[in-house]
mmCIF file of C-alpha atoms and ligand atoms in Angstrom:
data_model
loop_
_atom_site.group_PDB
_atom_site.id
_atom_site.type_symbol
_atom_site.label_atom_id
_atom_site.label_comp_id
_atom_site.label_asym_id
_atom_site.label_seq_id
_atom_site.Cartn_x
_atom_site.Cartn_y
_atom_site.Cartn_z
ATOM 1 C CA MET A 1 84.912 -33.265 32.919
ATOM 2 C CA THR A 2 83.510 -32.771 29.399
ATOM 3 C CA GLU A 3 85.226 -33.888 26.226
ATOM 4 C CA PRO A 4 88.622 -34.994 27.547
ATOM 5 C CA LEU A 5 91.620 -34.813 25.208
ATOM 6 C CA ILE A 6 93.118 -38.320 25.187
ATOM 7 C CA LEU A 7 96.304 -39.705 23.669
ATOM 8 C CA GLY A 8 96.084 -43.417 22.830
ATOM 9 C CA ILE A 9 99.050 -45.713 22.215
ATOM 10 C CA GLU A 10 98.819 -49.179 20.633
ATOM 11 C CA SER A 11 101.695 -51.652 20.235
ATOM 12 C CA SER A 12 100.246 -55.127 20.811
ATOM 13 C CA CYS A 13 101.307 -56.730 17.529
ATOM 14 C CA ASP A 14 102.934 -55.333 14.376
ATOM 15 C CA GLU A 15 101.342 -51.888 14.232
ATOM 16 C CA THR A 16 102.615 -48.914 16.220
ATOM 17 C CA GLY A 17 99.567 -46.706 16.592
ATOM 18 C CA VAL A 18 99.147 -43.283 18.167
ATOM 19 C CA GLY A 19 95.712 -41.680 18.144
ATOM 20 C CA ILE A 20 94.322 -38.505 19.663
ATOM 21 C CA VAL A 21 90.642 -37.955 20.404
ATOM 22 C CA ARG A 22 88.572 -35.280 22.099
ATOM 23 C CA GLY A 23 85.693 -37.235 23.591
ATOM 24 C CA SER A 24 84.285 -39.046 20.563
ATOM 25 C CA ASP A 25 85.956 -36.749 18.013
ATOM 26 C CA LEU A 26 88.882 -38.267 16.159
ATOM 27 C CA LEU A 27 91.690 -35.696 15.863
ATOM 28 C CA ALA A 28 94.619 -37.884 14.784
ATOM 29 C CA ASN A 29 95.274 -41.495 13.850
ATOM 30 C CA GLN A 30 98.865 -42.343 12.897
ATOM 31 C CA VAL A 31 99.945 -45.936 12.307
ATOM 32 C CA ALA A 32 103.395 -47.305 11.465
ATOM 33 C CA SER A 33 103.336 -50.952 10.418
ATOM 34 C CA SER A 34 106.216 -53.438 10.474
ATOM 35 C CA VAL A 35 104.223 -55.961 8.424
ATOM 36 C CA GLU A 36 106.685 -55.804 5.513
ATOM 37 C CA GLU A 37 109.453 -57.030 7.800
ATOM 38 C CA HIS A 38 107.437 -60.144 8.711
ATOM 39 C CA VAL A 39 106.226 -61.153 5.247
ATOM 40 C CA ARG A 40 109.142 -63.421 4.406
ATOM 41 C CA PHE A 41 108.648 -65.332 7.672
ATOM 42 C CA GLY A 42 104.949 -65.890 6.967
ATOM 43 C CA GLY A 43 103.886 -64.435 10.314
ATOM 44 C CA VAL A 44 104.761 -61.852 12.949
ATOM 45 C CA VAL A 45 108.219 -62.381 14.488
ATOM 46 C CA PRO A 46 107.898 -60.973 18.031
ATOM 47 C CA GLU A 47 111.512 -59.785 18.323
ATOM 48 C CA ILE A 48 111.312 -57.897 15.038
ATOM 49 C CA ALA A 49 107.970 -56.375 16.031
ATOM 50 C CA SER A 50 109.350 -55.128 19.361
ATOM 51 C CA ARG A 51 112.338 -53.518 17.721
ATOM 52 C CA ALA A 52 110.132 -51.861 15.105
ATOM 53 C CA HIS A 53 107.894 -50.427 17.847
ATOM 54 C CA LEU A 54 110.946 -48.942 19.554
ATOM 55 C CA GLU A 55 112.000 -47.221 16.351
ATOM 56 C CA ALA A 56 108.505 -46.068 15.393
ATOM 57 C CA ILE A 57 107.039 -44.861 18.658
ATOM 58 C CA ARG A 58 108.584 -41.369 18.798
ATOM 59 C CA PRO A 59 108.063 -40.407 15.149
ATOM 60 C CA THR A 60 104.501 -41.787 15.226
ATOM 61 C CA LEU A 61 103.759 -39.758 18.360
ATOM 62 C CA ASP A 62 105.165 -36.618 16.737
ATOM 63 C CA ARG A 63 103.080 -37.160 13.612
ATOM 64 C CA ALA A 64 99.909 -37.650 15.662
ATOM 65 C CA LEU A 65 100.489 -34.452 17.660
ATOM 66 C CA ALA A 66 101.110 -32.547 14.426
ATOM 67 C CA GLU A 67 98.003 -34.022 12.785
ATOM 68 C CA ALA A 68 95.819 -33.078 15.756
ATOM 69 C CA GLY A 69 97.506 -29.686 16.146
ATOM 70 C CA VAL A 70 97.917 -30.118 19.895
ATOM 71 C CA ASP A 71 100.839 -29.944 22.302
ATOM 72 C CA LEU A 72 101.599 -32.733 24.736
ATOM 73 C CA ASP A 73 100.849 -30.509 27.728
ATOM 74 C CA GLN A 74 97.247 -30.072 26.543
ATOM 75 C CA ILE A 75 96.560 -33.821 26.818
ATOM 76 C CA ASP A 76 94.257 -34.757 29.722
ATOM 77 C CA ALA A 77 95.153 -38.454 29.967
ATOM 78 C CA ILE A 78 97.228 -41.184 28.322
ATOM 79 C CA ALA A 79 95.542 -44.448 27.309
ATOM 80 C CA VAL A 80 97.631 -47.436 26.285
ATOM 81 C CA THR A 81 97.075 -51.034 25.245
ATOM 82 C CA ALA A 82 97.965 -53.177 28.269
ATOM 83 C CA GLY A 83 97.010 -56.495 26.619
ATOM 84 C CA PRO A 84 96.320 -58.928 25.131
ATOM 85 C CA GLY A 85 99.161 -59.208 22.620
ATOM 86 C CA LEU A 86 102.844 -59.995 22.254
ATOM 87 C CA MET A 87 104.596 -59.288 25.558
ATOM 88 C CA GLY A 88 107.716 -57.713 24.065
ATOM 89 C CA ALA A 89 105.606 -55.523 21.806
ATOM 90 C CA LEU A 90 103.177 -54.461 24.534
ATOM 91 C CA VAL A 91 105.915 -53.295 26.893
ATOM 92 C CA VAL A 92 107.266 -50.801 24.348
ATOM 93 C CA GLY A 93 103.983 -48.900 24.132
ATOM 94 C CA LEU A 94 103.307 -49.282 27.836
ATOM 95 C CA SER A 95 106.750 -47.927 28.776
ATOM 96 C CA ALA A 96 106.289 -44.955 26.471
ATOM 97 C CA ALA A 97 102.847 -44.264 27.940
ATOM 98 C CA LYS A 98 104.121 -44.492 31.510
ATOM 99 C CA ALA A 99 107.013 -42.148 30.732
ATOM 100 C CA LEU A 100 104.618 -39.605 29.209
ATOM 101 C CA ALA A 101 102.137 -39.901 32.076
ATOM 102 C CA TRP A 102 104.878 -39.450 34.628
ATOM 103 C CA ALA A 103 106.665 -36.605 32.853
ATOM 104 C CA LEU A 104 103.425 -34.722 32.110
ATOM 105 C CA ASP A 105 101.855 -35.623 35.454
ATOM 106 C CA LYS A 106 98.714 -36.921 33.727
ATOM 107 C CA PRO A 107 96.601 -39.999 34.498
ATOM 108 C CA LEU A 108 97.395 -43.301 32.789
ATOM 109 C CA TYR A 109 94.748 -45.790 31.612
ATOM 110 C CA GLY A 110 95.774 -49.348 30.718
ATOM 111 C CA VAL A 111 93.209 -50.428 28.113
ATOM 112 C CA ASN A 112 92.154 -53.815 26.718
ATOM 113 C CA HIS A 113 93.081 -53.953 23.023
ATOM 114 C CA LEU A 114 89.957 -56.005 22.200
ATOM 115 C CA ILE A 115 87.661 -53.421 23.750
ATOM 116 C CA GLY A 116 89.381 -50.842 21.550
ATOM 117 C CA HIS A 117 88.266 -52.845 18.502
ATOM 118 C CA VAL A 118 84.728 -53.083 19.871
ATOM 119 C CA GLY A 119 84.384 -49.391 20.746
ATOM 120 C CA VAL A 120 86.188 -47.694 17.862
ATOM 121 C CA ASP A 121 82.983 -47.057 15.928
ATOM 122 C CA LEU A 122 81.984 -44.353 18.413
ATOM 123 C CA LEU A 123 84.601 -42.189 16.701
ATOM 124 C CA GLU A 124 82.800 -42.612 13.409
ATOM 125 C CA HIS A 125 79.111 -42.879 14.265
ATOM 126 C CA GLY A 126 78.812 -41.369 17.764
ATOM 127 C CA PRO A 127 77.778 -42.788 21.161
ATOM 128 C CA LEU A 128 77.275 -46.557 21.351
ATOM 129 C CA PRO A 129 73.746 -47.864 21.934
ATOM 130 C CA GLN A 130 73.340 -49.485 25.366
ATOM 131 C CA PRO A 131 73.173 -52.369 25.496
ATOM 132 C CA SER A 132 74.819 -53.581 22.293
ATOM 133 C CA MET A 133 76.053 -56.940 21.137
ATOM 134 C CA ALA A 134 79.523 -56.997 19.614
ATOM 135 C CA LEU A 135 81.059 -59.288 17.031
ATOM 136 C CA LEU A 136 84.821 -59.167 17.512
ATOM 137 C CA VAL A 137 86.831 -60.857 14.762
ATOM 138 C CA SER A 138 90.578 -60.291 14.918
ATOM 139 C CA GLY A 139 93.828 -62.127 14.323
ATOM 140 C CA GLY A 140 93.939 -63.634 17.786
ATOM 141 C CA HIS A 141 90.324 -63.491 19.012
ATOM 142 C CA THR A 142 86.795 -64.214 17.885
ATOM 143 C CA ASN A 143 84.043 -63.318 20.316
ATOM 144 C CA ILE A 144 80.447 -62.358 20.717
ATOM 145 C CA LEU A 145 80.117 -59.893 23.580
ATOM 146 C CA ARG A 146 77.267 -58.201 25.368
ATOM 147 C CA VAL A 147 78.245 -54.593 26.005
ATOM 148 C CA GLY A 148 76.532 -52.287 28.490
ATOM 149 C CA ASP A 149 78.647 -49.231 29.339
ATOM 150 C CA ILE A 150 81.770 -50.021 27.347
ATOM 151 C CA ALA A 151 83.974 -48.571 30.105
ATOM 152 C CA THR A 152 82.765 -50.968 32.761
ATOM 153 C CA ASP A 153 80.395 -53.614 31.507
ATOM 154 C CA VAL A 154 81.460 -56.221 28.944
ATOM 155 C CA GLU A 155 80.308 -59.837 29.147
ATOM 156 C CA GLU A 156 81.494 -62.700 26.964
ATOM 157 C CA VAL A 157 78.668 -64.576 25.267
ATOM 158 C CA GLY A 158 80.703 -66.701 22.868
ATOM 159 C CA THR A 159 84.292 -67.420 21.890
ATOM 160 C CA THR A 160 86.319 -69.621 19.570
ATOM 161 C CA ILE A 161 87.159 -73.084 20.827
ATOM 162 C CA ASP A 162 90.264 -73.279 18.594
ATOM 163 C CA ASP A 163 91.537 -70.797 15.970
ATOM 164 C CA ALA A 164 90.502 -67.171 15.636
ATOM 165 C CA ALA A 165 88.873 -66.003 12.384
ATOM 166 C CA GLY A 166 91.925 -63.975 11.332
ATOM 167 C CA GLU A 167 94.190 -66.862 12.213
ATOM 168 C CA ALA A 168 92.130 -69.088 9.881
ATOM 169 C CA TYR A 169 92.540 -66.528 7.087
ATOM 170 C CA ASP A 170 96.290 -66.394 7.647
ATOM 171 C CA LYS A 171 96.684 -70.196 7.813
ATOM 172 C CA VAL A 172 94.545 -70.843 4.729
ATOM 173 C CA ALA A 173 96.463 -68.165 2.800
ATOM 174 C CA ARG A 174 99.670 -69.896 3.758
ATOM 175 C CA LEU A 175 98.534 -73.321 2.601
ATOM 176 C CA LEU A 176 97.398 -71.776 -0.688
ATOM 177 C CA GLY A 177 100.864 -70.236 -1.091
ATOM 178 C CA LEU A 178 99.579 -66.678 -0.659
ATOM 179 C CA ALA A 179 101.322 -63.830 1.165
ATOM 180 C CA TYR A 180 101.018 -62.880 4.832
ATOM 181 C CA PRO A 181 98.772 -61.442 6.189
ATOM 182 C CA GLY A 182 96.232 -63.643 4.486
ATOM 183 C CA GLY A 183 93.046 -61.704 5.178
ATOM 184 C CA PRO A 184 93.393 -58.888 2.656
ATOM 185 C CA VAL A 185 94.903 -61.252 0.036
ATOM 186 C CA ILE A 186 92.049 -63.770 0.290
ATOM 187 C CA ASP A 187 89.524 -60.926 0.331
ATOM 188 C CA ARG A 188 90.857 -59.645 -3.022
ATOM 189 C CA LEU A 189 91.256 -63.115 -4.569
ATOM 190 C CA ALA A 190 87.785 -64.224 -3.494
ATOM 191 C CA ALA A 191 86.249 -61.364 -5.436
ATOM 192 C CA GLU A 192 87.271 -63.199 -8.627
ATOM 193 C CA GLY A 193 85.973 -66.591 -7.470
ATOM 194 C CA ASP A 194 82.614 -68.320 -7.141
ATOM 195 C CA PRO A 195 81.626 -68.601 -3.447
ATOM 196 C CA THR A 196 79.224 -71.454 -4.259
ATOM 197 C CA ALA A 197 81.670 -73.572 -6.290
ATOM 198 C CA ILE A 198 83.018 -75.398 -3.216
ATOM 199 C CA ARG A 199 81.031 -75.722 -0.013
ATOM 200 C CA PHE A 200 83.278 -75.814 3.027
ATOM 201 C CA PRO A 201 81.974 -76.779 6.502
ATOM 202 C CA ARG A 202 80.415 -74.243 8.897
ATOM 203 C CA GLY A 203 81.926 -74.975 12.312
ATOM 204 C CA LEU A 204 79.662 -75.539 15.346
ATOM 205 C CA THR A 205 76.404 -75.137 13.443
ATOM 206 C CA ALA A 206 75.115 -78.733 13.584
ATOM 207 C CA ARG A 207 72.156 -79.226 15.908
ATOM 208 C CA HIS A 208 74.109 -81.177 18.547
ATOM 209 C CA ASP A 209 76.851 -78.500 18.542
ATOM 210 C CA LEU A 210 74.344 -75.688 18.947
ATOM 211 C CA GLU A 211 73.136 -77.142 22.254
ATOM 212 C CA LYS A 212 76.453 -76.478 23.935
ATOM 213 C CA HIS A 213 78.104 -73.991 21.571
ATOM 214 C CA ARG A 214 75.308 -71.861 20.160
ATOM 215 C CA PHE A 215 77.393 -68.665 20.225
ATOM 216 C CA ASP A 216 80.865 -70.239 19.998
ATOM 217 C CA PHE A 217 83.085 -70.645 16.948
ATOM 218 C CA SER A 218 85.462 -73.229 15.528
ATOM 219 C CA PHE A 219 87.642 -72.642 12.483
ATOM 220 C CA SER A 220 90.233 -75.409 12.665
ATOM 221 C CA GLY A 221 87.929 -77.925 10.921
ATOM 222 C CA LEU A 222 87.377 -75.429 8.113
ATOM 223 C CA LYS A 223 91.116 -74.917 7.713
ATOM 224 C CA THR A 224 91.634 -78.703 7.587
ATOM 225 C CA ALA A 225 88.817 -79.096 5.059
ATOM 226 C CA VAL A 226 90.452 -76.522 2.770
ATOM 227 C CA ALA A 227 93.840 -78.253 3.146
ATOM 228 C CA ARG A 228 92.317 -81.641 2.331
ATOM 229 C CA TRP A 229 90.402 -80.321 -0.694
ATOM 230 C CA VAL A 230 93.578 -78.754 -2.115
ATOM 231 C CA GLU A 231 95.592 -81.886 -1.392
ATOM 232 C CA VAL A 232 93.104 -84.163 -3.192
ATOM 233 C CA ARG A 233 92.951 -81.829 -6.179
ATOM 234 C CA ARG A 234 96.756 -81.744 -6.405
ATOM 235 C CA ARG A 235 97.026 -85.516 -6.063
ATOM 236 C CA GLU A 236 94.614 -85.901 -8.950
ATOM 237 C CA GLY A 237 96.963 -83.692 -10.943
ATOM 238 C CA GLY A 238 94.385 -80.957 -11.350
ATOM 239 C CA GLU A 239 94.898 -77.229 -11.144
ATOM 240 C CA VAL A 240 93.791 -75.676 -7.859
ATOM 241 C CA PRO A 241 91.201 -72.956 -8.601
ATOM 242 C CA LEU A 242 92.617 -70.514 -6.038
ATOM 243 C CA ALA A 243 89.932 -67.870 -6.438
ATOM 244 C CA ASP A 244 87.107 -70.402 -5.948
ATOM 245 C CA VAL A 245 88.834 -71.937 -2.906
ATOM 246 C CA ALA A 246 89.338 -68.451 -1.410
ATOM 247 C CA ALA A 247 85.723 -67.485 -2.119
ATOM 248 C CA GLY A 248 84.346 -70.755 -0.697
ATOM 249 C CA PHE A 249 86.468 -70.414 2.439
ATOM 250 C CA GLN A 250 85.514 -66.774 2.900
ATOM 251 C CA GLU A 251 81.834 -67.598 2.463
ATOM 252 C CA ALA A 252 82.054 -70.242 5.190
ATOM 253 C CA VAL A 253 83.644 -67.780 7.646
ATOM 254 C CA ALA A 254 81.261 -64.936 6.820
ATOM 255 C CA ASP A 255 78.199 -67.197 6.946
ATOM 256 C CA VAL A 256 78.982 -68.585 10.396
ATOM 257 C CA VAL A 257 80.057 -65.402 12.140
ATOM 258 C CA THR A 258 77.167 -63.323 10.800
ATOM 259 C CA ALA A 259 74.542 -65.998 11.540
ATOM 260 C CA LYS A 260 75.758 -66.424 15.125
ATOM 261 C CA ALA A 261 76.009 -62.686 15.775
ATOM 262 C CA VAL A 262 72.447 -62.093 14.563
ATOM 263 C CA ASP A 263 71.215 -65.097 16.551
ATOM 264 C CA ALA A 264 72.860 -63.679 19.698
ATOM 265 C CA CYS A 265 71.170 -60.302 19.182
ATOM 266 C CA GLN A 266 67.794 -62.015 18.854
ATOM 267 C CA PHE A 267 68.374 -64.402 21.765
ATOM 268 C CA TYR A 268 69.345 -61.544 24.114
ATOM 269 C CA GLY A 269 66.784 -59.104 22.701
ATOM 270 C CA VAL A 270 69.428 -56.557 21.738
ATOM 271 C CA ASP A 271 68.840 -54.550 18.568
ATOM 272 C CA ALA A 272 72.294 -53.021 18.002
ATOM 273 C CA LEU A 273 75.426 -54.828 16.849
ATOM 274 C CA LEU A 274 79.001 -53.499 16.928
ATOM 275 C CA LEU A 275 81.487 -54.981 14.493
ATOM 276 C CA GLY A 276 85.216 -54.845 15.256
ATOM 277 C CA GLY A 277 88.677 -56.371 14.732
ATOM 278 C CA GLY A 278 90.940 -56.783 11.704
ATOM 279 C CA VAL A 279 88.651 -59.295 9.967
ATOM 280 C CA ALA A 280 85.854 -56.706 10.197
ATOM 281 C CA ALA A 281 87.640 -55.061 7.250
ATOM 282 C CA ASN A 282 86.558 -58.059 5.120
ATOM 283 C CA SER A 283 84.312 -57.005 2.254
ATOM 284 C CA ARG A 284 82.122 -60.133 2.189
ATOM 285 C CA LEU A 285 81.650 -60.187 5.951
ATOM 286 C CA ARG A 286 80.662 -56.512 5.951
ATOM 287 C CA LEU A 287 78.118 -56.984 3.184
ATOM 288 C CA LEU A 288 76.542 -60.186 4.483
ATOM 289 C CA LEU A 289 76.318 -58.826 8.020
ATOM 290 C CA ALA A 290 74.654 -55.643 6.776
ATOM 291 C CA GLN A 291 72.089 -57.686 4.828
ATOM 292 C CA ARG A 292 71.313 -60.034 7.691
ATOM 293 C CA CYS A 293 71.104 -57.224 10.252
ATOM 294 C CA GLU A 294 68.745 -55.283 8.041
ATOM 295 C CA ALA A 295 66.521 -58.320 7.556
ATOM 296 C CA ALA A 296 66.456 -58.862 11.337
ATOM 297 C CA GLY A 297 65.819 -55.214 12.255
ATOM 298 C CA ILE A 298 69.226 -54.859 13.925
ATOM 299 C CA THR A 299 71.161 -51.590 13.733
ATOM 300 C CA LEU A 300 74.676 -52.443 12.600
ATOM 301 C CA ARG A 301 77.603 -50.256 13.676
ATOM 302 C CA ARG A 302 80.352 -50.930 11.183
ATOM 303 C CA PRO A 303 83.539 -48.831 11.401
ATOM 304 C CA ARG A 304 85.384 -48.029 8.185
ATOM 305 C CA PRO A 305 88.073 -50.623 7.323
ATOM 306 C CA ALA A 306 90.990 -48.357 8.326
ATOM 307 C CA LEU A 307 89.612 -48.217 11.869
ATOM 308 C CA CYS A 308 89.060 -52.004 12.008
ATOM 309 C CA THR A 309 92.743 -52.947 11.920
ATOM 310 C CA ASP A 310 95.024 -52.104 14.846
ATOM 311 C CA ASN A 311 95.376 -48.397 15.671
ATOM 312 C CA GLY A 312 95.880 -45.991 18.563
ATOM 313 C CA ALA A 313 92.661 -44.039 18.041
ATOM 314 C CA MET A 314 90.577 -47.000 19.255
ATOM 315 C CA ILE A 315 92.609 -47.068 22.481
ATOM 316 C CA ALA A 316 92.188 -43.314 22.931
ATOM 317 C CA ALA A 317 88.427 -43.708 22.347
ATOM 318 C CA VAL A 318 88.140 -46.252 25.178
ATOM 319 C CA GLY A 319 90.383 -44.000 27.304
ATOM 320 C CA ALA A 320 87.890 -41.155 26.863
ATOM 321 C CA GLU A 321 85.017 -43.460 27.857
ATOM 322 C CA LEU A 322 86.937 -44.514 30.984
ATOM 323 C CA VAL A 323 87.541 -40.879 31.961
ATOM 324 C CA LEU A 324 83.884 -39.939 31.361
ATOM 325 C CA ALA A 325 82.689 -42.973 33.374
ATOM 326 C CA GLY A 326 84.870 -41.875 36.298
ATOM 327 C CA VAL A 327 86.952 -45.041 36.281
ATOM 328 C CA ARG A 328 90.052 -44.766 38.432
ATOM 329 C CA PRO A 329 93.303 -44.327 36.453
ATOM 330 C CA SER A 330 95.808 -47.181 36.390
ATOM 331 C CA SER A 331 98.778 -47.223 38.687
ATOM 332 C CA LEU A 332 102.111 -46.335 37.070
ATOM 333 C CA ASP A 333 103.424 -49.784 37.985
ATOM 334 C CA ILE A 334 100.893 -51.871 36.016
ATOM 335 C CA SER A 335 102.339 -54.703 33.944
ATOM 336 C CA ALA A 336 101.400 -55.682 30.421
ATOM 337 C CA ASN A 337 99.183 -58.780 30.344
ATOM 338 C CA SER A 338 99.593 -60.791 27.142
ATOM 339 C CA GLY A 339 96.539 -62.888 28.036
ATOM 340 C CA LEU A 340 94.252 -60.151 29.331
ATOM 341 C CA PRO A 341 90.663 -61.547 29.411
ATOM 342 C CA VAL A 342 88.213 -59.856 27.051
ATOM 343 C CA GLU A 343 85.821 -58.874 29.848
ATOM 344 C CA GLN A 344 88.462 -56.781 31.631
ATOM 345 C CA VAL A 345 88.166 -53.356 29.977
ATOM 346 C CA SER A 346 90.967 -51.634 31.870
ATOM 347 C CA LEU A 347 93.744 -52.413 34.325
HETATM 348 O O1 LIG B 401 92.694 -56.901 14.758
HETATM 349 P P1 LIG B 401 93.925 -57.127 13.974
HETATM 350 O O2 LIG B 401 94.451 -55.997 13.137
HETATM 351 O O3 LIG B 401 95.073 -57.638 14.908
HETATM 352 C C1 LIG B 401 94.775 -58.402 16.038
HETATM 353 O O4 LIG B 401 94.360 -57.818 17.064
HETATM 354 O O5 LIG B 401 94.877 -59.638 15.909
HETATM 355 O O6 LIG B 401 93.618 -58.379 13.048
HETATM 356 C C2 LIG B 401 94.573 -58.898 12.181
HETATM 357 C C3 LIG B 401 93.882 -59.982 11.372
HETATM 358 C C4 LIG B 401 94.833 -60.783 10.494
HETATM 359 O O7 LIG B 401 94.586 -62.144 10.732
HETATM 360 C C5 LIG B 401 94.435 -60.376 9.082
HETATM 361 O O8 LIG B 401 94.628 -61.413 8.138
HETATM 362 C C6 LIG B 401 92.974 -60.048 9.263
HETATM 363 O O9 LIG B 401 92.904 -59.396 10.495
HETATM 364 N N1 LIG B 401 92.452 -59.172 8.212
HETATM 365 C C7 LIG B 401 91.486 -59.537 7.346
HETATM 366 C C8 LIG B 401 91.315 -58.452 6.449
HETATM 367 N N2 LIG B 401 92.181 -57.453 6.820
HETATM 368 C C9 LIG B 401 92.854 -57.916 7.904
HETATM 369 N N3 LIG B 401 90.775 -60.674 7.247
HETATM 370 C C10 LIG B 401 89.891 -60.777 6.252
HETATM 371 N N4 LIG B 401 89.674 -59.795 5.346
HETATM 372 C C11 LIG B 401 90.350 -58.622 5.402
HETATM 373 N N5 LIG B 401 90.123 -57.666 4.489
HETATM 374 ZN ZN1 LIG B 402 93.779 -56.057 16.970
#
């Protein structure tokens, strides 16, 4: 089959996403977010997220079909996030996808959300180089991956041993009294600060750590260091320079993740790097990674920020790759897997 028309549904966290692609062409990308409903709780409340998905799924689907100018019966296959994510949120999208697949008599593909983040750039910059390395930085995961055919061949090279990068952003924002989600807020605030004013620790970069954890990450020590710095400053009765703290924290995250990703490319002899996940929208990370990749002769594939955060188009994109690779569709009785391992592309 050439250029399959794929509908992708995403509901793993607080964004209801429906995307439509034809092969690697993006036809529609509609996202409804419930983030405003979670702000006052300082984090995603699963029950509220599930309910919001239920309300948003039909209208978001209708908007995507209208944007793409296609009818449901033209769709060749339905791709849906099967995990990882919040169980109650995942099942809303998965149930909708199963109902559509059954009613339309079309194949269903249960897709790994994380692989959606890794592969989404093919919608913007065309086919992915094989092999590629991938730097995945999201709210719940931080990984370095070696990617052959994205439909069938993903190998974990490194992971976080504690918090994820996005989680660190959200926790640091919280301790600074900033709004949820912390990533975009710190990104904006840091632009007004001096990234060299305070030097925060770079996790797992000391020589003895590199022996065992060369491509792994740790952000909980960084979070604690920020908390302690702020606490000492407050105890001394001084004003906390929020912009400098944000910039120093952001520099520590960007420095570590970019250095390790480039090191992994060089270690494995791979000259293409895919960037993905919500934190990939971060302005400092994008710039520093581009500079370091250029200096190292690595081709960086960097999707635009709107495609970095959760959406249905990335799921549709992986769905198209699965169809083209001849991967067998999922059974209609698959279950959502909130802890789906990153190496498992589809269910
Ligand atoms: O990938 P994503 O949308 O959801 C998950 O799969 O987890 O990532 C959400 C995370 C949140 O932690 C959010 O704070 C972070 O991405 N994020 C950012 C930025 N935009 C979103 N982090 C840093 N800078 C940003 N501009
Ligand atoms: Zn995500």
